Coordinates of C-alpha atoms in Angstrom, one line a residue:
M1 CA 15.9 -6.7 6.5
F2 CA 13.6 -9.5 5.6
L3 CA 15.4 -12.0 7.8
T4 CA 15.0 -9.7 10.8
A5 CA 11.3 -9.3 10.2
A6 CA 10.8 -13.0 9.6
A7 CA 12.6 -13.9 12.9
V8 CA 10.5 -11.5 14.9
I9 CA 7.3 -12.8 13.3
T10 CA 8.2 -16.4 13.8
V11 CA 9.0 -16.0 17.5
V12 CA 5.9 -13.9 18.3
F13 CA 3.6 -16.2 16.2
L14 CA 4.9 -19.4 17.8
L15 CA 4.6 -18.1 21.4
S16 CA 1.1 -16.7 20.8
Y17 CA -0.1 -19.7 19.0
L18 CA 1.2 -22.2 21.5
S19 CA -0.2 -20.1 24.4
N20 CA -3.6 -20.1 22.8
I21 CA -3.6 -23.8 22.1
N22 CA -2.5 -24.5 25.6
E23 CA -5.4 -22.3 27.0
A24 CA -7.9 -24.1 24.7
L25 CA -6.8 -27.6 25.6
S26 CA -6.4 -27.0 29.4
N27 CA -9.7 -25.3 29.8
S28 CA -11.6 -27.4 27.2
R29 CA -12.7 -24.4 25.4
D30 CA -11.8 -22.4 22.2
G31 CA -9.3 -20.0 23.8
N32 CA -9.1 -16.8 21.8
M33 CA -11.5 -17.3 18.9
F34 CA -10.2 -14.2 17.2
F35 CA -6.6 -15.2 17.4
H36 CA -6.0 -15.1 13.6
Q37 CA -7.7 -11.7 13.1
T38 CA -5.7 -10.2 16.0
F39 CA -2.4 -11.8 15.1
F40 CA -2.7 -10.7 11.4
Q41 CA -2.9 -7.1 12.5
L42 CA 0.1 -7.6 14.8
L43 CA 2.0 -9.4 12.0
L44 CA 1.3 -6.6 9.5
G45 CA 2.2 -3.8 12.0
I46 CA 5.4 -5.3 13.5
S47 CA 7.0 -6.8 10.4
G48 CA 5.8 -3.8 8.2
A49 CA 7.5 -1.4 10.6
I50 CA 10.8 -3.3 10.4
I51 CA 10.7 -3.6 6.6
S52 CA 9.6 0.0 6.1
G53 CA 12.2 1.4 8.5
K54 CA 15.1 -0.5 7.0
F55 CA 14.1 -0.2 3.3
F56 CA 15.7 3.2 2.5
A57 CA 18.1 3.1 5.5
D58 CA 19.8 0.0 4.1
Q59 CA 20.0 1.5 0.7
L60 CA 21.6 4.7 1.9
L61 CA 24.3 3.2 4.1
K62 CA 27.7 4.1 2.8
E63 CA 28.6 0.7 1.5
K64 CA 25.4 0.3 -0.4
G65 CA 24.6 3.9 -1.2
Y66 CA 26.8 4.2 -4.3
S67 CA 25.1 1.4 -6.3
Y68 CA 21.7 2.8 -5.2
L69 CA 22.5 6.3 -6.3
M70 CA 23.6 5.0 -9.7
L71 CA 20.2 3.4 -10.5
P72 CA 18.8 4.7 -13.8
S73 CA 15.7 6.4 -12.3
T74 CA 14.7 9.7 -10.8
N75 CA 14.3 10.4 -7.1
L76 CA 10.6 10.3 -7.5
E77 CA 10.6 6.9 -9.2
K78 CA 12.8 5.5 -6.5
Y79 CA 10.7 6.9 -3.7
V80 CA 7.4 5.9 -5.2
S81 CA 8.6 2.4 -5.8
G82 CA 9.8 2.1 -2.2
V83 CA 6.4 3.4 -0.9
L84 CA 4.4 0.9 -3.1
I85 CA 6.7 -2.1 -2.3
T86 CA 6.7 -1.5 1.5
G87 CA 3.2 -0.1 1.7
I88 CA 0.2 -1.5 -0.1
G89 CA 2.3 -4.1 -1.8
Y90 CA 3.6 -5.6 1.4
A91 CA 0.1 -5.3 3.0
I92 CA -1.5 -7.4 0.2
F93 CA 1.4 -9.9 0.4
T94 CA 1.0 -10.3 4.1
L95 CA -2.8 -10.7 3.8
L96 CA -2.4 -13.5 1.3
F97 CA 0.5 -15.1 3.2
Y98 CA -1.4 -15.1 6.5
Y99 CA -4.5 -16.5 4.9
I100 CA -2.5 -19.5 3.7
L101 CA -0.7 -19.8 7.0
A102 CA -4.0 -19.7 9.0
K103 CA -5.5 -22.5 6.7
V104 CA -2.5 -24.7 7.2
S105 CA -2.3 -24.1 11.0
D106 CA -6.0 -24.8 11.4
T107 CA -5.7 -28.0 9.4
I108 CA -2.8 -29.2 11.5
T109 CA -4.6 -28.2 14.8
T110 CA -7.8 -30.0 13.8
A111 CA -5.9 -33.1 12.9
L112 CA -4.1 -33.1 16.3
V113 CA -6.9 -32.2 18.7
G114 CA -9.9 -33.2 16.7
R115 CA -11.5 -29.7 16.6
Q116 CA -10.9 -26.3 15.3
L117 CA -9.6 -24.0 18.0
F118 CA -9.9 -20.6 16.3
E119 CA -12.4 -18.8 14.2
P120 CA -11.3 -19.2 10.5
F121 CA -9.4 -16.3 9.0
T122 CA -11.3 -14.7 6.1
F123 CA -11.0 -11.7 3.9
D124 CA -13.4 -9.7 6.0
P125 CA -13.7 -6.2 4.3
E126 CA -13.9 -4.3 7.6
L127 CA -10.8 -6.1 9.0
V128 CA -8.8 -5.6 5.8
W129 CA -9.8 -1.9 5.4
N130 CA -9.0 -1.0 9.1
S131 CA -5.8 -3.0 9.0
F132 CA -4.6 -1.5 5.8
R133 CA -5.3 2.1 6.6
V134 CA -3.6 1.9 10.0
Y135 CA -0.6 0.1 8.4
I136 CA -0.2 2.8 5.7
N137 CA 0.3 5.3 8.5
I138 CA 2.9 3.0 10.1
N139 CA 4.6 2.5 6.8
A140 CA 4.9 6.2 6.1
L141 CA 6.2 6.9 9.6
F142 CA 8.9 4.3 9.5
L143 CA 9.9 5.1 5.9
L144 CA 10.6 8.6 7.0
G145 CA 12.4 7.3 10.1
G146 CA 14.6 5.2 7.9
L147 CA 15.6 8.2 5.8
I148 CA 16.5 10.2 8.9
Y149 CA 18.2 7.5 10.9
H150 CA 20.4 5.1 8.8
K151 CA 21.5 3.0 11.8
N152 CA 18.9 1.3 14.0
P153 CA 16.1 3.3 12.3
V154 CA 13.2 1.2 13.8
I155 CA 14.4 1.6 17.4
K156 CA 15.2 5.3 17.0
T157 CA 11.8 6.0 15.3
I158 CA 10.0 4.3 18.1
A159 CA 12.0 6.3 20.7
V160 CA 11.2 9.6 19.0
C161 CA 7.5 8.8 18.7
F162 CA 7.5 7.9 22.4
G163 CA 9.1 11.2 23.3
I164 CA 6.6 13.1 21.2
F165 CA 3.8 11.2 22.8
V166 CA 5.0 12.0 26.3
G167 CA 5.5 15.7 25.4
F168 CA 2.0 15.9 23.9
T169 CA 0.5 14.2 27.0
L170 CA 2.2 16.7 29.3
I171 CA 1.1 19.7 27.1
F172 CA -2.5 18.3 27.0
G173 CA -2.5 17.8 30.8
L174 CA -1.3 21.3 31.4
T175 CA -3.9 22.7 29.0
M176 CA -6.6 20.8 30.7
K177 CA -5.4 22.1 34.1
L178 CA -5.0 25.7 33.1
V179 CA -7.8 26.2 30.6
F180 CA -10.5 23.6 31.0
W181 CA -10.3 23.0 34.7
E182 CA -13.6 24.9 35.4
Y183 CA -15.5 22.4 33.2
I184 CA -14.3 19.5 35.4
G185 CA -16.5 18.5 38.3
W186 CA -15.6 16.8 41.6
E187 CA -17.1 13.7 43.0
D188 CA -16.7 12.2 46.5
S189 CA -13.0 11.6 46.0
Y190 CA -10.0 13.8 45.5
I191 CA -9.6 12.6 42.0
P192 CA -11.0 15.1 39.4
Q193 CA -13.8 13.5 37.3
P194 CA -15.0 15.1 34.0
T195 CA -18.6 16.1 33.9
Q196 CA -20.8 14.3 31.4
A197 CA -21.1 17.3 29.2
F198 CA -17.3 17.6 29.0
K199 CA -17.0 13.8 28.2
D200 CA -19.5 14.2 25.4
R201 CA -17.6 17.1 23.9
L202 CA -14.3 15.2 24.0
E203 CA -15.9 12.0 22.6
S204 CA -17.5 13.9 19.7
F205 CA -14.2 15.6 19.0
F206 CA -11.8 12.6 19.0
N207 CA -14.1 9.9 17.8
G208 CA -15.6 11.8 14.9
D209 CA -14.2 12.8 11.6
L210 CA -10.9 14.0 13.2
L211 CA -9.6 10.4 13.4
D212 CA -10.4 9.7 9.7
I213 CA -8.9 13.0 8.6
G214 CA -5.7 12.2 10.6
L215 CA -5.4 8.7 9.1
L216 CA -5.8 10.2 5.6
L217 CA -3.6 13.3 5.8
G218 CA -1.0 11.8 8.1
P219 CA 0.7 9.5 5.6
I220 CA 0.5 12.1 2.8
F221 CA 2.4 14.6 5.0
L222 CA 5.0 11.9 6.0
W223 CA 5.5 10.7 2.4
V224 CA 6.0 14.3 1.1
T225 CA 8.5 15.0 3.9
G226 CA 10.3 11.7 3.2
F227 CA 10.6 12.5 -0.5
F228 CA 12.3 15.8 0.2
R229 CA 14.5 14.1 2.8
L230 CA 15.6 11.6 0.1
K231 CA 16.4 14.4 -2.3
E232 CA 18.6 15.9 0.5
Q233 CA 20.4 12.6 1.0
E234 CA 21.2 12.3 -2.8
A235 CA 22.2 16.0 -3.3

């Protein structure tokens, strides 16, 4: 589990880092100044999804399941420990790990090229908060996926989410066509363009408190569902 995540992280980091260094050197400018901030979020999301998806899946495979089921703890204790380890625990570990990694890489880069290529990675409260709350949703989703799909849980969870997204998009498109079409105006082309009033209504709906509520309630729903799924597995 950890080796798979580490391999993915290493490959993606090296390719991204070398690409940005090459861009900075070839154009005599600083490339992507926000490389560290961007890559930290990618690192947390990708590696966290792998670890979360495989955590319970690996434990519940037939050859490992018997020893796991014999652990002297309740289902709730096993589940909560898994959520904490792969959730906020892994997020904090990744934050500290990447802070050290960024410092080391910047020191080496400065020594080689004589200047710092990227903006330093800091414990920016907004970056940490936004990264953590999105990751908690990723963690809850892939934990549940690992409890449902014991083999290749990450790939299967992504496939199911993609299918749901496509289905939701089709339903949304049909709803727009059949119900809200009268609110959509036409410009000089054959492509329907939303009126400004309709745009404002959509923006206030999706960019308001609905997103915050979804990010808060989403993991709670997934965690509760995952707990009952674990009880079914051990029944």
